[in-house]
Amino acid sequence: MKKVFLYIAAIILVLVIGGYLILNEKLPTGENPAKADELANKMLKSLNKSAWDSTNVVAWTHKGGHQFVWDKKNQLVEVKWGENDVFLNLKEWNKGKAFSEGKEITDGQLDVLRGKAWSIFCNDSFWLIAPYKVFDEGVTRKIVKTEDGSEALLASYSSGGVTPGDSYLWILDSNDAPKAFKLWVKVIPIGGVSATWDNWKTTETGAIIAQNHKLGPLDLNVTDLRTGNDLAAVKVDASLFDKIK
């Protein structure tokens, strides 16, 4: 029986290694940063980046489980998942508060929950607004020629978020809007995995945001997306963040 299990394990290992060798793509080097900046600006124009910049508040649910209210103007975030409700002040970390099952957490778990909320926010907000972040500090941009001869935009992040070093190759449509990107990220061992960007919504403030993503078998969808100039505009109590300002 032991030999049978070892045999099965060996087969699984071979399949995993074989799948990796077949599916894994090397990160392209890219070229022409100046032309890449031009393409990046075209992409941002197609998504009305100026409207996103002037959006003060955005609220959404990610993948049906994580709920967010993000006061961009004042750099305040509420992250809710399961029985947890965490408030982050991105300017003054020590002002952040956490609640679990309705009770405020004041012991060592406070930093644990704040750290978890920050990680969730970084990941889920990237899936919300990644196209708008191609000119963030620490990002380099290059042009990559695809197999069909078109130009794609490679954005590599040397800093920011919780996984600096990740790279994304944006595939654009004929209107310069993203339709997919390929990922080279630490959390996925296979390079070049593709994710879609579709079901674009023009929000209340004019920013254009994709609500549906398909990453392999996973659906990473955005629901209940609302934007506005203040908390009331996204149907949230105006006093939500008073406790951590």
mmCIF file of C-alpha atoms in Angstrom:
data_model
loop_
_atom_site.group_PDB
_atom_site.id
_atom_site.type_symbol
_atom_site.label_atom_id
_atom_site.label_comp_id
_atom_site.label_asym_id
_atom_site.label_seq_id
_atom_site.Cartn_x
_atom_site.Cartn_y
_atom_site.Cartn_z
ATOM 1 C CA MET A 1 0.000 0.000 0.000
ATOM 2 C CA LYS A 2 2.836 2.366 0.856
ATOM 3 C CA LYS A 3 4.361 1.791 -2.600
ATOM 4 C CA VAL A 4 0.994 2.640 -4.204
ATOM 5 C CA PHE A 5 0.853 5.976 -2.370
ATOM 6 C CA LEU A 6 4.447 6.768 -3.356
ATOM 7 C CA TYR A 7 3.640 5.914 -6.963
ATOM 8 C CA ILE A 8 0.588 8.206 -6.959
ATOM 9 C CA ALA A 9 2.595 10.995 -5.315
ATOM 10 C CA ALA A 10 5.292 10.630 -7.972
ATOM 11 C CA ILE A 11 2.706 10.886 -10.759
ATOM 12 C CA ILE A 12 1.190 14.018 -9.188
ATOM 13 C CA LEU A 13 4.650 15.577 -8.848
ATOM 14 C CA VAL A 14 5.443 14.857 -12.500
ATOM 15 C CA LEU A 15 2.124 16.386 -13.590
ATOM 16 C CA VAL A 16 2.709 19.499 -11.499
ATOM 17 C CA ILE A 17 6.229 19.970 -12.840
ATOM 18 C CA GLY A 18 5.060 19.269 -16.393
ATOM 19 C CA GLY A 19 2.207 21.750 -16.075
ATOM 20 C CA TYR A 20 4.609 24.371 -14.752
ATOM 21 C CA LEU A 21 7.048 23.867 -17.624
ATOM 22 C CA ILE A 22 4.247 24.059 -20.198
ATOM 23 C CA LEU A 23 2.286 26.973 -18.775
ATOM 24 C CA ASN A 24 4.980 29.119 -17.196
ATOM 25 C CA GLU A 25 6.023 32.177 -19.225
ATOM 26 C CA LYS A 26 9.132 34.211 -18.590
ATOM 27 C CA LEU A 27 8.634 37.864 -17.757
ATOM 28 C CA PRO A 28 9.205 39.841 -20.982
ATOM 29 C CA THR A 29 11.890 42.525 -20.841
ATOM 30 C CA GLY A 30 10.047 45.153 -22.860
ATOM 31 C CA GLU A 31 11.517 48.302 -24.391
ATOM 32 C CA ASN A 32 10.933 51.953 -25.260
ATOM 33 C CA PRO A 33 9.761 53.484 -21.931
ATOM 34 C CA ALA A 34 8.857 56.789 -23.618
ATOM 35 C CA LYS A 35 6.461 55.068 -26.019
ATOM 36 C CA ALA A 36 5.119 53.013 -23.114
ATOM 37 C CA ASP A 37 4.246 56.216 -21.280
ATOM 38 C CA GLU A 38 2.307 57.375 -24.342
ATOM 39 C CA LEU A 39 0.366 54.105 -24.421
ATOM 40 C CA ALA A 40 -0.273 54.289 -20.671
ATOM 41 C CA ASN A 41 -1.688 57.791 -21.033
ATOM 42 C CA LYS A 42 -3.971 56.617 -23.838
ATOM 43 C CA MET A 43 -5.252 53.849 -21.572
ATOM 44 C CA LEU A 44 -5.903 56.311 -18.749
ATOM 45 C CA LYS A 45 -7.715 58.681 -21.092
ATOM 46 C CA SER A 46 -9.995 55.855 -22.246
ATOM 47 C CA LEU A 47 -10.934 55.226 -18.583
ATOM 48 C CA ASN A 48 -11.410 58.905 -17.656
ATOM 49 C CA LYS A 49 -8.560 58.996 -15.130
ATOM 50 C CA SER A 50 -9.281 62.632 -14.289
ATOM 51 C CA ALA A 51 -12.716 61.590 -13.032
ATOM 52 C CA TRP A 52 -11.139 58.942 -10.797
ATOM 53 C CA ASP A 53 -8.678 61.505 -9.429
ATOM 54 C CA SER A 54 -11.532 63.798 -8.435
ATOM 55 C CA THR A 55 -13.580 60.972 -6.889
ATOM 56 C CA ASN A 56 -13.522 61.416 -3.106
ATOM 57 C CA VAL A 57 -15.276 58.240 -1.931
ATOM 58 C CA VAL A 58 -15.746 54.750 -3.343
ATOM 59 C CA ALA A 59 -17.610 51.786 -1.847
ATOM 60 C CA TRP A 60 -17.762 48.242 -3.181
ATOM 61 C CA THR A 61 -17.893 44.532 -2.373
ATOM 62 C CA HIS A 62 -15.179 42.230 -3.664
ATOM 63 C CA LYS A 63 -15.920 38.615 -4.548
ATOM 64 C CA GLY A 64 -19.020 38.631 -2.374
ATOM 65 C CA GLY A 65 -17.114 38.615 0.923
ATOM 66 C CA HIS A 66 -15.018 41.738 1.489
ATOM 67 C CA GLN A 67 -16.819 45.074 1.863
ATOM 68 C CA PHE A 68 -15.114 48.455 1.595
ATOM 69 C CA VAL A 69 -15.776 52.138 2.128
ATOM 70 C CA TRP A 70 -12.762 54.173 1.024
ATOM 71 C CA ASP A 71 -12.620 57.888 1.740
ATOM 72 C CA LYS A 72 -9.832 58.701 -0.719
ATOM 73 C CA LYS A 73 -9.812 62.394 0.091
ATOM 74 C CA ASN A 74 -9.121 61.860 3.790
ATOM 75 C CA GLN A 75 -7.248 58.532 3.414
ATOM 76 C CA LEU A 76 -9.649 56.534 5.570
ATOM 77 C CA VAL A 77 -10.824 52.980 4.886
ATOM 78 C CA GLU A 78 -13.389 50.627 6.381
ATOM 79 C CA VAL A 79 -12.793 46.920 5.646
ATOM 80 C CA LYS A 80 -15.411 44.336 6.617
ATOM 81 C CA TRP A 81 -15.104 40.571 6.310
ATOM 82 C CA GLY A 82 -16.771 37.811 8.299
ATOM 83 C CA GLU A 83 -17.331 39.087 11.831
ATOM 84 C CA ASN A 84 -14.582 41.706 11.506
ATOM 85 C CA ASP A 85 -14.994 45.441 10.955
ATOM 86 C CA VAL A 86 -11.718 47.369 10.761
ATOM 87 C CA PHE A 87 -11.181 51.114 10.358
ATOM 88 C CA LEU A 88 -7.831 52.279 8.984
ATOM 89 C CA ASN A 89 -6.387 55.783 9.021
ATOM 90 C CA LEU A 90 -3.789 55.594 6.278
ATOM 91 C CA LYS A 91 -2.096 58.787 7.498
ATOM 92 C CA GLU A 92 -1.958 57.864 11.210
ATOM 93 C CA TRP A 93 -1.823 54.078 11.584
ATOM 94 C CA ASN A 94 -2.218 54.134 15.384
ATOM 95 C CA LYS A 95 -5.685 55.661 15.058
ATOM 96 C CA GLY A 96 -7.044 52.542 13.358
ATOM 97 C CA LYS A 97 -9.656 50.568 15.274
ATOM 98 C CA ALA A 98 -10.959 47.027 14.927
ATOM 99 C CA PHE A 99 -14.144 45.289 15.972
ATOM 100 C CA SER A 100 -15.003 41.602 15.970
ATOM 101 C CA GLU A 101 -18.522 40.326 16.583
ATOM 102 C CA GLY A 102 -19.452 43.885 17.512
ATOM 103 C CA LYS A 103 -16.827 44.223 20.269
ATOM 104 C CA GLU A 104 -13.840 46.555 20.019
ATOM 105 C CA ILE A 105 -10.458 44.818 19.993
ATOM 106 C CA THR A 106 -7.849 46.540 22.170
ATOM 107 C CA ASP A 107 -5.303 43.771 22.874
ATOM 108 C CA GLY A 108 -2.568 42.307 20.682
ATOM 109 C CA GLN A 109 -5.135 41.232 18.116
ATOM 110 C CA LEU A 110 -5.661 44.868 17.132
ATOM 111 C CA ASP A 111 -2.440 45.012 15.099
ATOM 112 C CA VAL A 112 -3.177 41.580 13.642
ATOM 113 C CA LEU A 113 -6.583 42.723 12.399
ATOM 114 C CA ARG A 114 -5.258 46.055 11.139
ATOM 115 C CA GLY A 115 -2.526 44.238 9.234
ATOM 116 C CA LYS A 116 -5.007 41.771 7.764
ATOM 117 C CA ALA A 117 -7.353 44.599 6.751
ATOM 118 C CA TRP A 118 -4.478 46.457 5.090
ATOM 119 C CA SER A 119 -3.492 43.343 3.130
ATOM 120 C CA ILE A 120 -7.091 42.739 2.005
ATOM 121 C CA PHE A 121 -7.488 46.381 1.002
ATOM 122 C CA CYS A 122 -4.250 46.424 -1.015
ATOM 123 C CA ASN A 123 -5.209 43.290 -2.928
ATOM 124 C CA ASP A 124 -8.878 44.036 -3.551
ATOM 125 C CA SER A 125 -8.433 47.718 -4.381
ATOM 126 C CA PHE A 126 -5.795 46.741 -6.944
ATOM 127 C CA TRP A 127 -8.357 44.535 -8.690
ATOM 128 C CA LEU A 128 -10.670 47.553 -8.621
ATOM 129 C CA ILE A 129 -8.390 50.274 -9.966
ATOM 130 C CA ALA A 130 -5.142 48.703 -11.233
ATOM 131 C CA PRO A 131 -5.242 50.573 -14.580
ATOM 132 C CA TYR A 132 -5.237 53.886 -12.713
ATOM 133 C CA LYS A 133 -2.026 52.909 -10.884
ATOM 134 C CA VAL A 134 0.379 52.603 -13.820
ATOM 135 C CA PHE A 135 2.028 55.928 -12.962
ATOM 136 C CA ASP A 136 2.311 55.256 -9.221
ATOM 137 C CA GLU A 137 5.671 55.902 -7.594
ATOM 138 C CA GLY A 138 8.084 53.026 -8.218
ATOM 139 C CA VAL A 139 6.361 51.790 -11.399
ATOM 140 C CA THR A 140 8.295 51.300 -14.619
ATOM 141 C CA ARG A 141 6.536 51.020 -17.989
ATOM 142 C CA LYS A 142 7.721 49.329 -21.176
ATOM 143 C CA ILE A 143 6.310 48.228 -24.516
ATOM 144 C CA VAL A 144 6.022 44.516 -25.290
ATOM 145 C CA LYS A 145 5.201 43.174 -28.751
ATOM 146 C CA THR A 146 2.531 40.462 -28.595
ATOM 147 C CA GLU A 147 2.283 37.435 -30.886
ATOM 148 C CA ASP A 148 -0.249 39.194 -33.136
ATOM 149 C CA GLY A 149 2.072 42.169 -33.582
ATOM 150 C CA SER A 150 0.158 44.575 -31.363
ATOM 151 C CA GLU A 151 1.690 46.524 -28.496
ATOM 152 C CA ALA A 152 1.035 45.701 -24.851
ATOM 153 C CA LEU A 153 1.933 47.743 -21.774
ATOM 154 C CA LEU A 154 4.208 46.149 -19.173
ATOM 155 C CA ALA A 155 3.911 47.771 -15.727
ATOM 156 C CA SER A 156 6.389 46.611 -13.074
ATOM 157 C CA TYR A 157 6.070 47.641 -9.424
ATOM 158 C CA SER A 158 9.253 48.046 -7.401
ATOM 159 C CA SER A 159 7.365 49.353 -4.365
ATOM 160 C CA GLY A 160 3.893 49.769 -2.914
ATOM 161 C CA GLY A 161 1.212 47.390 -1.674
ATOM 162 C CA VAL A 162 2.190 44.162 0.070
ATOM 163 C CA THR A 163 3.988 42.399 -2.813
ATOM 164 C CA PRO A 164 6.469 44.797 -4.445
ATOM 165 C CA GLY A 165 8.208 43.295 -7.457
ATOM 166 C CA ASP A 166 5.047 42.166 -9.259
ATOM 167 C CA SER A 167 4.551 42.860 -12.979
ATOM 168 C CA TYR A 168 1.462 43.100 -15.174
ATOM 169 C CA LEU A 169 1.232 43.066 -18.961
ATOM 170 C CA TRP A 170 -1.820 45.032 -20.067
ATOM 171 C CA ILE A 171 -3.552 43.851 -23.251
ATOM 172 C CA LEU A 172 -5.590 46.710 -24.733
ATOM 173 C CA ASP A 173 -8.483 46.782 -27.192
ATOM 174 C CA SER A 174 -8.786 49.012 -30.262
ATOM 175 C CA ASN A 175 -9.940 51.898 -28.037
ATOM 176 C CA ASP A 176 -6.892 51.571 -25.751
ATOM 177 C CA ALA A 177 -9.028 50.201 -22.907
ATOM 178 C CA PRO A 178 -7.776 47.153 -20.983
ATOM 179 C CA LYS A 179 -9.352 43.820 -21.852
ATOM 180 C CA ALA A 180 -6.945 41.600 -19.896
ATOM 181 C CA PHE A 181 -3.574 41.454 -18.256
ATOM 182 C CA LYS A 182 -0.954 38.784 -17.695
ATOM 183 C CA LEU A 183 0.517 38.471 -14.214
ATOM 184 C CA TRP A 184 3.975 37.765 -12.858
ATOM 185 C CA VAL A 185 3.297 37.917 -9.117
ATOM 186 C CA LYS A 186 4.719 36.297 -5.998
ATOM 187 C CA VAL A 187 1.447 34.676 -4.950
ATOM 188 C CA ILE A 188 1.069 32.748 -8.238
ATOM 189 C CA PRO A 189 3.958 30.336 -9.023
ATOM 190 C CA ILE A 190 3.232 30.262 -12.761
ATOM 191 C CA GLY A 191 4.187 33.363 -14.723
ATOM 192 C CA GLY A 192 2.017 34.832 -17.451
ATOM 193 C CA VAL A 193 -1.369 33.744 -16.123
ATOM 194 C CA SER A 194 -4.088 35.857 -17.756
ATOM 195 C CA ALA A 195 -7.016 37.653 -16.113
ATOM 196 C CA THR A 196 -9.844 39.433 -17.896
ATOM 197 C CA TRP A 197 -11.066 42.982 -17.327
ATOM 198 C CA ASP A 198 -14.626 43.454 -18.514
ATOM 199 C CA ASN A 199 -18.169 44.580 -17.653
ATOM 200 C CA TRP A 200 -16.998 48.184 -17.446
ATOM 201 C CA LYS A 201 -19.161 50.613 -15.500
ATOM 202 C CA THR A 202 -19.186 54.392 -15.801
ATOM 203 C CA THR A 203 -19.640 55.316 -12.158
ATOM 204 C CA GLU A 204 -21.536 58.231 -10.664
ATOM 205 C CA THR A 205 -18.413 60.415 -10.733
ATOM 206 C CA GLY A 206 -17.501 59.452 -14.307
ATOM 207 C CA ALA A 207 -14.652 57.058 -13.483
ATOM 208 C CA ILE A 208 -14.779 53.873 -15.569
ATOM 209 C CA ILE A 209 -14.186 50.651 -13.619
ATOM 210 C CA ALA A 210 -14.255 46.970 -14.621
ATOM 211 C CA GLN A 211 -16.587 44.897 -12.474
ATOM 212 C CA ASN A 212 -15.748 41.383 -13.713
ATOM 213 C CA HIS A 213 -12.460 39.476 -13.740
ATOM 214 C CA LYS A 214 -11.816 35.880 -14.717
ATOM 215 C CA LEU A 215 -8.550 34.451 -13.383
ATOM 216 C CA GLY A 216 -8.386 30.800 -14.371
ATOM 217 C CA PRO A 217 -11.345 29.136 -12.626
ATOM 218 C CA LEU A 218 -11.823 32.115 -10.283
ATOM 219 C CA ASP A 219 -14.390 34.881 -10.674
ATOM 220 C CA LEU A 220 -13.081 38.014 -8.940
ATOM 221 C CA ASN A 221 -16.099 40.226 -9.369
ATOM 222 C CA VAL A 222 -16.942 43.652 -8.004
ATOM 223 C CA THR A 223 -20.510 44.280 -6.847
ATOM 224 C CA ASP A 224 -22.428 47.138 -5.245
ATOM 225 C CA LEU A 225 -19.954 49.656 -6.708
ATOM 226 C CA ARG A 226 -20.680 53.272 -5.764
ATOM 227 C CA THR A 227 -18.651 56.470 -6.116
ATOM 228 C CA GLY A 228 -19.298 59.997 -4.935
ATOM 229 C CA ASN A 229 -17.914 63.217 -3.519
ATOM 230 C CA ASP A 230 -18.821 62.408 0.081
ATOM 231 C CA LEU A 231 -20.023 59.517 2.237
ATOM 232 C CA ALA A 232 -23.675 60.435 1.861
ATOM 233 C CA ALA A 233 -23.346 60.152 -1.928
ATOM 234 C CA VAL A 234 -22.426 56.454 -1.578
ATOM 235 C CA LYS A 235 -25.262 55.881 0.944
ATOM 236 C CA VAL A 236 -23.008 55.718 3.994
ATOM 237 C CA ASP A 237 -23.474 57.494 7.338
ATOM 238 C CA ALA A 238 -21.474 60.739 7.295
ATOM 239 C CA SER A 239 -20.100 59.981 10.780
ATOM 240 C CA LEU A 240 -18.605 56.597 9.785
ATOM 241 C CA PHE A 241 -14.986 57.612 10.264
ATOM 242 C CA ASP A 242 -15.357 60.106 13.102
ATOM 243 C CA LYS A 243 -13.764 57.685 15.574
ATOM 244 C CA ILE A 244 -10.399 57.529 13.728
ATOM 245 C CA LYS A 245 -9.972 61.008 12.248
#
